[in-house]
């Protein structure tokens, strides 16, 4: 991460998207079991999703629930410190069906790197999630350019 601020100090993080099929809320430790179940059930699908081509995540061998909890705590800390913003994607029943990551760009060409995934059994929501997140970020966040792999 570079030393410039990711978002201005006075930026108020906007309410996340809510659609008839899913909603976003900040990811935190309270999502641990459901998040773990969601991504471990869909490792191959997530690895095939645009934006996850580096082969590092999710780990093929999975990870323990305790390690997943540490990861969620790290994301929640990033959110609290405004260094990155990670959201869980919930369906209308409140089940975790995916995740959205918004972090500073690793290069100079974009303001933010964005990635998202949905469970394999909810693959039909990949494009609607991409579209909702893109519209939300474009309308309500202070980013001029995004790196978010199209669907």
CSV table of C-alpha atoms in Angstrom, one decimal:
chain,number,residue,atom,x,y,z
A,1,UNK,CA,0.0,0.0,0.0
A,2,UNK,CA,1.3,3.5,-0.7
A,3,UNK,CA,1.4,6.4,1.7
A,4,UNK,CA,-1.4,8.5,0.2
A,5,UNK,CA,-4.8,8.4,1.9
A,6,UNK,CA,-7.2,5.8,0.4
A,7,UNK,CA,-10.2,8.0,1.0
A,8,UNK,CA,-10.3,11.6,2.3
A,9,UNK,CA,-10.6,12.0,6.1
A,10,UNK,CA,-14.0,13.7,5.8
A,11,UNK,CA,-15.4,11.0,3.5
A,12,UNK,CA,-18.5,9.4,4.9
A,13,UNK,CA,-18.7,5.8,3.8
A,14,UNK,CA,-22.0,5.5,1.9
A,15,UNK,CA,-24.7,2.9,2.7
A,16,UNK,CA,-24.0,-0.2,0.7
A,17,UNK,CA,-26.2,-1.5,-2.1
A,18,UNK,CA,-29.4,-3.3,-1.3
A,19,UNK,CA,-31.2,-5.0,-4.2
A,20,UNK,CA,-34.2,-7.4,-4.4
A,21,UNK,CA,-31.8,-10.3,-4.6
A,22,UNK,CA,-28.9,-9.4,-2.3
A,23,UNK,CA,-27.5,-6.8,0.1
A,24,UNK,CA,-24.0,-5.8,1.2
A,25,UNK,CA,-22.9,-5.2,4.8
A,26,UNK,CA,-19.4,-4.7,6.2
A,27,UNK,CA,-17.6,-8.0,6.7
A,28,UNK,CA,-16.7,-8.8,10.3
A,29,UNK,CA,-16.0,-11.6,12.7
A,30,UNK,CA,-19.8,-12.3,13.1
A,31,UNK,CA,-19.8,-13.7,9.6
A,32,UNK,CA,-17.0,-16.2,10.2
A,33,UNK,CA,-18.8,-19.5,10.0
A,34,UNK,CA,-21.1,-18.5,7.1
A,35,UNK,CA,-18.2,-16.8,5.2
A,36,UNK,CA,-16.0,-19.9,5.7
A,37,UNK,CA,-18.7,-22.2,4.5
A,38,UNK,CA,-19.5,-20.0,1.5
A,39,UNK,CA,-16.0,-19.8,0.1
A,40,UNK,CA,-14.9,-23.3,0.9
A,41,UNK,CA,-17.9,-24.6,-1.0
A,42,UNK,CA,-16.8,-22.7,-4.1
A,43,UNK,CA,-13.0,-22.7,-4.3
A,44,UNK,CA,-12.8,-23.7,-8.0
A,45,UNK,CA,-15.6,-21.3,-8.9
A,46,UNK,CA,-14.0,-18.3,-7.1
A,47,UNK,CA,-10.6,-19.1,-8.7
A,48,UNK,CA,-12.3,-19.0,-12.1
A,49,UNK,CA,-13.9,-15.6,-11.4
A,50,UNK,CA,-12.4,-12.5,-13.1
A,51,UNK,CA,-10.1,-10.8,-10.7
A,52,UNK,CA,-8.8,-14.0,-9.0
A,53,UNK,CA,-6.3,-15.3,-11.5
A,54,UNK,CA,-3.2,-15.2,-9.4
A,55,UNK,CA,-3.9,-18.5,-7.8
A,56,UNK,CA,-3.3,-17.4,-4.3
A,57,UNK,CA,-6.9,-17.1,-3.1
A,58,UNK,CA,-8.8,-18.9,-2.1
A,59,UNK,CA,-6.3,-21.5,-0.9
A,60,UNK,CA,-7.0,-24.9,-2.6
A,61,UNK,CA,-6.4,-26.6,0.7
A,62,UNK,CA,-8.8,-24.3,2.5
A,63,UNK,CA,-8.0,-22.9,5.9
A,64,UNK,CA,-9.2,-23.4,9.5
A,65,UNK,CA,-12.1,-21.6,10.9
A,66,UNK,CA,-9.7,-19.9,13.3
A,67,UNK,CA,-7.5,-18.7,10.4
A,68,UNK,CA,-10.6,-17.4,8.6
A,69,UNK,CA,-11.6,-15.5,11.7
A,70,UNK,CA,-8.2,-13.8,11.8
A,71,UNK,CA,-8.6,-12.9,8.1
A,72,UNK,CA,-12.1,-11.4,8.9
A,73,UNK,CA,-10.7,-9.4,11.8
A,74,UNK,CA,-8.0,-8.0,9.5
A,75,UNK,CA,-10.6,-6.9,7.0
A,76,UNK,CA,-12.7,-5.3,9.8
A,77,UNK,CA,-9.6,-3.5,11.1
A,78,UNK,CA,-8.8,-2.2,7.6
A,79,UNK,CA,-12.4,-1.0,7.4
A,80,UNK,CA,-12.2,0.8,10.8
A,81,UNK,CA,-8.9,2.4,9.8
A,82,UNK,CA,-10.2,3.3,6.3
A,83,UNK,CA,-7.4,1.3,4.6
A,84,UNK,CA,-9.7,-1.0,2.7
A,85,UNK,CA,-13.4,-1.8,2.7
A,86,UNK,CA,-14.6,-5.4,2.6
A,87,UNK,CA,-18.3,-6.3,2.4
A,88,UNK,CA,-20.1,-9.6,2.8
A,89,UNK,CA,-22.9,-10.3,0.3
A,90,UNK,CA,-26.0,-11.7,1.8
A,91,UNK,CA,-29.1,-13.1,0.0
A,92,UNK,CA,-32.6,-12.2,1.0
A,93,UNK,CA,-32.6,-14.9,3.7
A,94,UNK,CA,-29.4,-13.4,5.2
A,95,UNK,CA,-27.1,-16.2,4.0
A,96,UNK,CA,-23.5,-15.3,3.0
A,97,UNK,CA,-23.3,-15.8,-0.7
A,98,UNK,CA,-20.2,-13.7,-1.6
A,99,UNK,CA,-17.8,-10.9,-0.8
A,100,UNK,CA,-16.6,-7.6,-2.2
A,101,UNK,CA,-13.1,-6.2,-1.6
A,102,UNK,CA,-12.3,-2.5,-2.1
A,103,UNK,CA,-8.6,-1.7,-1.6
A,104,UNK,CA,-6.0,0.9,-2.7
A,105,UNK,CA,-4.7,0.1,-6.2
A,106,UNK,CA,-1.4,-1.6,-6.2
A,107,UNK,CA,-0.4,0.5,-9.2
A,108,UNK,CA,-0.7,4.2,-10.3
A,109,UNK,CA,-3.2,3.6,-13.1
A,110,UNK,CA,-6.3,3.3,-10.7
A,111,UNK,CA,-7.5,4.7,-7.4
A,112,UNK,CA,-8.9,1.4,-6.2
A,113,UNK,CA,-8.7,-2.3,-6.9
A,114,UNK,CA,-12.1,-4.0,-6.5
A,115,UNK,CA,-12.9,-7.7,-6.6
A,116,UNK,CA,-15.9,-9.8,-5.8
A,117,UNK,CA,-17.1,-13.4,-5.8
A,118,UNK,CA,-20.3,-15.3,-5.3
A,119,UNK,CA,-20.8,-18.9,-4.3
A,120,UNK,CA,-20.9,-21.4,-7.1
A,121,UNK,CA,-24.6,-22.1,-6.4
A,122,UNK,CA,-25.3,-18.4,-6.8
A,123,UNK,CA,-23.3,-17.8,-9.9
A,124,UNK,CA,-26.3,-16.1,-11.5
A,125,UNK,CA,-25.7,-13.2,-9.2
A,126,UNK,CA,-22.1,-12.5,-10.3
A,127,UNK,CA,-23.1,-10.0,-13.1
A,128,UNK,CA,-25.8,-8.2,-11.0
A,129,UNK,CA,-23.3,-7.9,-8.1
A,130,UNK,CA,-20.7,-6.5,-10.4
A,131,UNK,CA,-23.2,-4.0,-11.9
A,132,UNK,CA,-24.5,-2.9,-8.5
A,133,UNK,CA,-21.1,-2.4,-7.0
A,134,UNK,CA,-19.7,-0.6,-10.0
A,135,UNK,CA,-22.7,1.8,-10.0
A,136,UNK,CA,-22.4,2.4,-6.2
A,137,UNK,CA,-18.7,3.1,-6.3
A,138,UNK,CA,-19.0,5.4,-9.4
A,139,UNK,CA,-21.9,7.4,-7.8
A,140,UNK,CA,-20.9,7.6,-4.2
A,141,UNK,CA,-17.2,7.0,-3.7
A,142,UNK,CA,-14.3,9.5,-4.4
A,143,UNK,CA,-12.5,7.2,-6.9
A,144,UNK,CA,-11.8,8.5,-10.4
A,145,UNK,CA,-10.8,5.1,-11.8
A,146,UNK,CA,-11.3,1.5,-10.7
A,147,UNK,CA,-9.7,-1.7,-11.5
A,148,UNK,CA,-12.6,-4.2,-11.4
A,149,UNK,CA,-12.6,-7.0,-13.9
A,150,UNK,CA,-15.8,-6.9,-16.0
A,151,UNK,CA,-18.2,-9.8,-16.1
